Structure formats: C-alpha cells, structure tokens
C-alpha cells in the first residue's frame, strides 16, 4: 500500500499561516462586536493593540507567500492607495492646524499657522491613533485575501461572521424582550437609549446586520446550489435560511427604520432571485412551478408575520413617531436641521478642499461652521460629533485627495477581477451588502463604528478572493 506523500514545506507553512490568520481575525471580530461594537474608549485601545498582530501577519504573509520580489509586489499592490492615504495623514500630523492654550484652567483650541500647501491636522494625536486603528482593521481583513487560498476556508470565515452575528441577534432579542434599560441586561449604563444587543447605537447595529445578512444569503445560495432536492432539509440550506430570519427579526426590533428598509430591499431581492431560480429549474425539468413558488411566498409571508408579531410594540412606536415627524416636519424643522448640517459640513470641506482639516477633526472644527444657533449668537443648538454623512465627513476631514484614495482602495481590486467568468453568487451577494452600506453612508455614519468597518472590509476582501479563486478553478478545469 502506497502511503500519501507528505505536504510540501511551503504548503505546510501556508496552512499554518492560514490558521493563525483566521484565529486572529475571528478573535478580533468577536471582541470588537461584543465590546460595544468597539466604541468604548478602552475597546478601541484593545483593537489597536491586538489588531497590531494583523500588521505582523501581513508582513510575514508578504514575505512567505511570494516566490519572487515581483510576486510579492503583485500580492500587496492593491494597497497602494492605503499607503498614500497613510502618508497624507502622517504629513498632516507633522503640520498641526490648531494649537492648545490654557485659559481659566481649561484647554482650548485656537487656529495655528500651518504650512498651507501641506495637509494639516487639527488634533495630530487623535489623527495618528485613528489612522493606526484603521490600518490594523484593514490589514487584518486584507490578510484573508492574501493568505486564504481556498474557497472552503473563505466560506468558513463567512460562517464565523454569520454565527457571531446570530449570537448577537439572539442576545439582543432577549435583552429587548425583558425590556432592559441598559447594555448587558442593565449591567452597563448606555449613553444612547436607542441601543440593541451590545451596540450603543441602533443604526450601527442595523448596518452591521445588513452586512451579515448579505453574508448569510451568500452561503444560502451556495448551499442551495450544492444540495440535491431530496436532501434540502438535511443540508445547511435550512440553517442559513433560519439564520437570515433571525438577523432580519433583530433589525426592526432594534427600532432602526432606515436599516429595516435596507434589509427589506436586500431580502426582497433575494426572494425574487430565489423564485426566478425555482421557476427556471422547474421549467427546465418540464415540471409545474406553481406549488414551490406558492410555498416560498407563503413561507415568506409567515416569516414577515412572525417578525412583525415579535417586534409589534417597537414597530408601532416607530411608525407613530414617523407619522408625527411627517405631520410636524415644518414645525419641528427636522428635515431642515439635517439639510443644514449637510450644508455646513460641505462649507467646512470647501474651505480646505484638497486635504481637509485632518483625520478625527470634525467634532472640533465643525463648531466654526455650525450655523444652527439659538438666541444669542454664541449659543450652539447641538454639538455634532459626527456629520451623519460619512462621505461628507470624509471630504471635510481628509479632503478630495484622501477620499479619492479611500475610494480607490475599494475600486482598484474590483477592477482586477474578471467578473464575466465568475459564476458563483457568493461574491455577488457579499458585494451587494457592501454597496448597500456605502449608499447608506450618505445618510448616516456607519463607518464610525469599528465593528461595521471590520465586517465591511472582511466581507469585501473575502468576496474578492472568492471571485479570483473561482476564476482560477474554472481556468484549470477547462484545460
């Protein structure tokens, strides 16, 4: 009997490195999501510290995965917009736009005299800290693209993402049903009454759930494609469908109206896609599609009914609030307030269009441009820590140059994939989730939450690697 040949040293090293990368990403994901979505100050410090291992793994992967310097360059070339973005922020940290003075025992910020043609930062220390956190998150997710060489491992990462999200959804649902007034069943006082699960802000939970629902749908259609009709109920198809329903129920229960609409669009599109798929298969087999189509529609209706019943009180409250806001929109001036915020943020961006005021500068600099005042001219109506529009805030903080580099960080890798050759629905559903959140960022600030950022980039790079591995597999099969 001939024994199997031992794996090559390079393959063994790659397998070990893949295991370490998955462990590091999973631990970073679980900690970030359960530690208030990463928004507590101490949680951000842990993310920066533990996430630094991702930078080390990135360096090791870049050195060991390539057989030549040229291969090493090609492996990390999608990140050159990130390196230029880092350079922009580093230069801005060396060119402070504000200086601190002490007046009456309080530290105040006053305009400094920076070099006008160079990027500058209002708060260099805050900018440097945020830059490091952003890099460790991106590189920890990029390692999934750089190291994982099989679609099976990529699906395993998606299973980790979805399982963690479902656990958070169940935790948040029970927390909501017992009417807890604080996080972790009242163990932690929340600064925002609109919280859900471990997330301080319900719209951040909504964005997080939309991304994970897209991952769940990607796995659902993959398993559906692989399963046989008679084994459907004994395959992961049923589990992924139930997981999608649990995630879907958690969004309206969290009282996030905007993300509920986004989730309806995502799940509605998936249902239409599933119905079309069933009809095509039945017609190809010369069978009637009436029974399965009606069954799917009935199942969807029952799911909507169950979700509506579970979150009836929350949905009724939010609908009443929405109706009141629409009736009194002119009196409360809610719409004008948001539009004024966007206008003032645009004026802030237009003041320094090229490089902006510096990363993490919005909360400090926007006070100069805020026109929403009451009574005396020096009294502010509201303090805005975020612009409620990530795109506009990016323009205000890092200018058109920095925002373009962030856009290229996403666009260039997409351009390199031969999408016409990709048959799998996995990367398409994953990227659909990314696109929805990018659109949502025009109305809210999902990227202010580290858990959302981590999930976004993990799904993005997993989709890219999955698509590339599929094209390689198809090319090898055709030979």
GROMACS .gro file of N, CA and C in nm, residues 211-264:
model
  162
  211UNK      N    1  -2.488   4.379   0.660
  211UNK     CA    2  -2.368   4.315   0.607
  211UNK      C    3  -2.369   4.165   0.634
  212UNK      N    4  -2.404   4.127   0.755
  212UNK     CA    5  -2.404   3.985   0.790
  212UNK      C    6  -2.518   3.910   0.723
  213UNK      N    7  -2.630   3.977   0.699
  213UNK     CA    8  -2.738   3.913   0.624
  213UNK      C    9  -2.696   3.886   0.481
  214UNK      N   10  -2.621   3.977   0.423
  214UNK     CA   11  -2.568   3.954   0.288
  214UNK      C   12  -2.475   3.833   0.287
  215UNK      N   13  -2.392   3.818   0.392
  215UNK     CA   14  -2.306   3.701   0.402
  215UNK      C   15  -2.388   3.574   0.418
  216UNK      N   16  -2.496   3.583   0.496
  216UNK     CA   17  -2.584   3.468   0.517
  216UNK      C   18  -2.652   3.426   0.386
  217UNK      N   19  -2.696   3.523   0.308
  217UNK     CA   20  -2.759   3.493   0.179
  217UNK      C   21  -2.657   3.433   0.082
  218UNK      N   22  -2.534   3.479   0.088
  218UNK     CA   23  -2.430   3.422   0.003
  218UNK      C   24  -2.411   3.274   0.033
  219UNK      N   25  -2.407   3.241   0.162
  219UNK     CA   26  -2.393   3.100   0.200
  219UNK      C   27  -2.518   3.021   0.164
  220UNK      N   28  -2.635   3.082   0.179
  220UNK     CA   29  -2.761   3.014   0.147
  220UNK      C   30  -2.764   2.971   0.000
  221UNK      N   31  -2.732   3.062  -0.090
  221UNK     CA   32  -2.737   3.028  -0.232
  221UNK      C   33  -2.625   2.932  -0.271
  222UNK      N   34  -2.513   2.937  -0.201
  222UNK     CA   35  -2.407   2.840  -0.228
  222UNK      C   36  -2.453   2.699  -0.190
  223UNK      N   37  -2.506   2.684  -0.071
  223UNK     CA   38  -2.551   2.552  -0.027
  223UNK      C   39  -2.671   2.504  -0.108
  224UNK      N   40  -2.756   2.596  -0.149
  224UNK     CA   41  -2.870   2.559  -0.233
  224UNK      C   42  -2.823   2.505  -0.366
  225UNK      N   43  -2.720   2.565  -0.419
  225UNK     CA   44  -2.666   2.520  -0.547
  225UNK      C   45  -2.602   2.382  -0.535
  226UNK      N   46  -2.541   2.354  -0.418
  226UNK     CA   47  -2.470   2.228  -0.399
  226UNK      C   48  -2.563   2.114  -0.357
  227UNK      N   49  -2.674   2.147  -0.294
  227UNK     CA   50  -2.761   2.043  -0.239
  227UNK      C   51  -2.852   1.985  -0.345
  228UNK      N   52  -2.894   1.862  -0.321
  228UNK     CA   53  -2.992   1.798  -0.407
  228UNK      C   54  -3.132   1.823  -0.352
  229UNK      N   55  -3.230   1.814  -0.438
  229UNK     CA   56  -3.367   1.848  -0.398
  229UNK      C   57  -3.415   1.761  -0.281
  230UNK      N   58  -3.384   1.634  -0.283
  230UNK     CA   59  -3.433   1.545  -0.177
  230UNK      C   60  -3.358   1.564  -0.045
  231UNK      N   61  -3.237   1.622  -0.052
  231UNK     CA   62  -3.157   1.642   0.070
  231UNK      C   63  -3.167   1.784   0.120
  232UNK      N   64  -3.263   1.861   0.070
  232UNK     CA   65  -3.269   2.003   0.101
  232UNK      C   66  -3.284   2.029   0.250
  233UNK      N   67  -3.372   1.950   0.315
  233UNK     CA   68  -3.398   1.973   0.457
  233UNK      C   69  -3.288   1.919   0.546
  234UNK      N   70  -3.197   1.841   0.490
  234UNK     CA   71  -3.087   1.786   0.569
  234UNK      C   72  -2.954   1.852   0.530
  235UNK      N   73  -2.962   1.968   0.472
  235UNK     CA   74  -2.842   2.041   0.429
  235UNK      C   75  -2.832   2.174   0.504
  236UNK      N   76  -2.719   2.243   0.492
  236UNK     CA   77  -2.705   2.374   0.558
  236UNK      C   78  -2.799   2.480   0.503
  237UNK      N   79  -2.874   2.448   0.398
  237UNK     CA   80  -2.966   2.547   0.340
  237UNK      C   81  -3.067   2.593   0.445
  238UNK      N   82  -3.123   2.497   0.517
  238UNK     CA   83  -3.224   2.532   0.618
  238UNK      C   84  -3.165   2.618   0.729
  239UNK      N   85  -3.044   2.583   0.773
  239UNK     CA   86  -2.981   2.659   0.882
  239UNK      C   87  -2.950   2.802   0.840
  240UNK      N   88  -2.902   2.820   0.718
  240UNK     CA   89  -2.870   2.956   0.673
  240UNK      C   90  -2.997   3.038   0.653
  241UNK      N   91  -3.107   2.972   0.610
  241UNK     CA   92  -3.235   3.042   0.597
  241UNK      C   93  -3.285   3.088   0.733
  242UNK      N   94  -3.275   3.001   0.835
  242UNK     CA   95  -3.317   3.038   0.970
  242UNK      C   96  -3.229   3.149   1.026
  243UNK      N   97  -3.099   3.142   0.995
  243UNK     CA   98  -3.008   3.247   1.041
  243UNK      C   99  -3.045   3.382   0.981
  244UNK      N  100  -3.080   3.382   0.852
  244UNK     CA  101  -3.121   3.507   0.787
  244UNK      C  102  -3.247   3.563   0.852
  245UNK      N  103  -3.341   3.475   0.889
  245UNK     CA  104  -3.464   3.521   0.954
  245UNK      C  105  -3.436   3.579   1.092
  246UNK      N  106  -3.346   3.516   1.168
  246UNK     CA  107  -3.311   3.568   1.300
  246UNK      C  108  -3.247   3.707   1.289
  247UNK      N  109  -3.158   3.723   1.192
  247UNK     CA  110  -3.095   3.853   1.171
  247UNK      C  111  -3.199   3.955   1.125
  248UNK      N  112  -3.289   3.912   1.037
  248UNK     CA  113  -3.391   4.004   0.987
  248UNK      C  114  -3.483   4.051   1.098
  249UNK      N  115  -3.515   3.962   1.191
  249UNK     CA  116  -3.605   3.999   1.301
  249UNK      C  117  -3.541   4.100   1.395
  250UNK      N  118  -3.408   4.096   1.406
  250UNK     CA  119  -3.340   4.183   1.502
  250UNK      C  120  -3.336   4.329   1.459
  251UNK      N  121  -3.348   4.357   1.330
  251UNK     CA  122  -3.337   4.495   1.284
  251UNK      C  123  -3.461   4.578   1.318
  252UNK      N  124  -3.582   4.537   1.280
  252UNK     CA  125  -3.699   4.615   1.324
  252UNK      C  126  -3.715   4.615   1.476
  253UNK      N  127  -3.671   4.508   1.543
  253UNK     CA  128  -3.678   4.505   1.688
  253UNK      C  129  -3.586   4.609   1.751
  254UNK      N  130  -3.479   4.643   1.679
  254UNK     CA  131  -3.385   4.744   1.729
  254UNK      C  132  -3.437   4.886   1.707
  255UNK      N  133  -3.546   4.902   1.634
  255UNK     CA  134  -3.609   5.032   1.603
  255UNK      C  135  -3.530   5.112   1.501
  256UNK      N  136  -3.446   5.045   1.422
  256UNK     CA  137  -3.373   5.114   1.315
  256UNK      C  138  -3.460   5.114   1.189
  257UNK      N  139  -3.526   5.226   1.164
  257UNK     CA  140  -3.617   5.235   1.049
  257UNK      C  141  -3.542   5.228   0.917
  258UNK      N  142  -3.434   5.304   0.907
  258UNK     CA  143  -3.360   5.310   0.781
  258UNK      C  144  -3.303   5.175   0.744
  259UNK      N  145  -3.244   5.104   0.841
  259UNK     CA  146  -3.185   4.974   0.811
  259UNK      C  147  -3.291   4.867   0.789
  260UNK      N  148  -3.409   4.885   0.848
  260UNK     CA  149  -3.519   4.794   0.818
  260UNK      C  150  -3.556   4.803   0.671
  261UNK      N  151  -3.560   4.924   0.618
  261UNK     CA  152  -3.589   4.944   0.475
  261UNK      C  153  -3.480   4.878   0.391
  262UNK      N  154  -3.353   4.898   0.429
  262UNK     CA  155  -3.242   4.839   0.353
  262UNK      C  156  -3.250   4.687   0.356
  263UNK      N  157  -3.286   4.633   0.471
  263UNK     CA  158  -3.294   4.487   0.482
  263UNK      C  159  -3.411   4.433   0.400
  264UNK      N  160  -3.520   4.506   0.395
  264UNK     CA  161  -3.634   4.465   0.311
  264UNK      C  162  -3.592   4.461   0.164
   0.00000   0.00000   0.00000
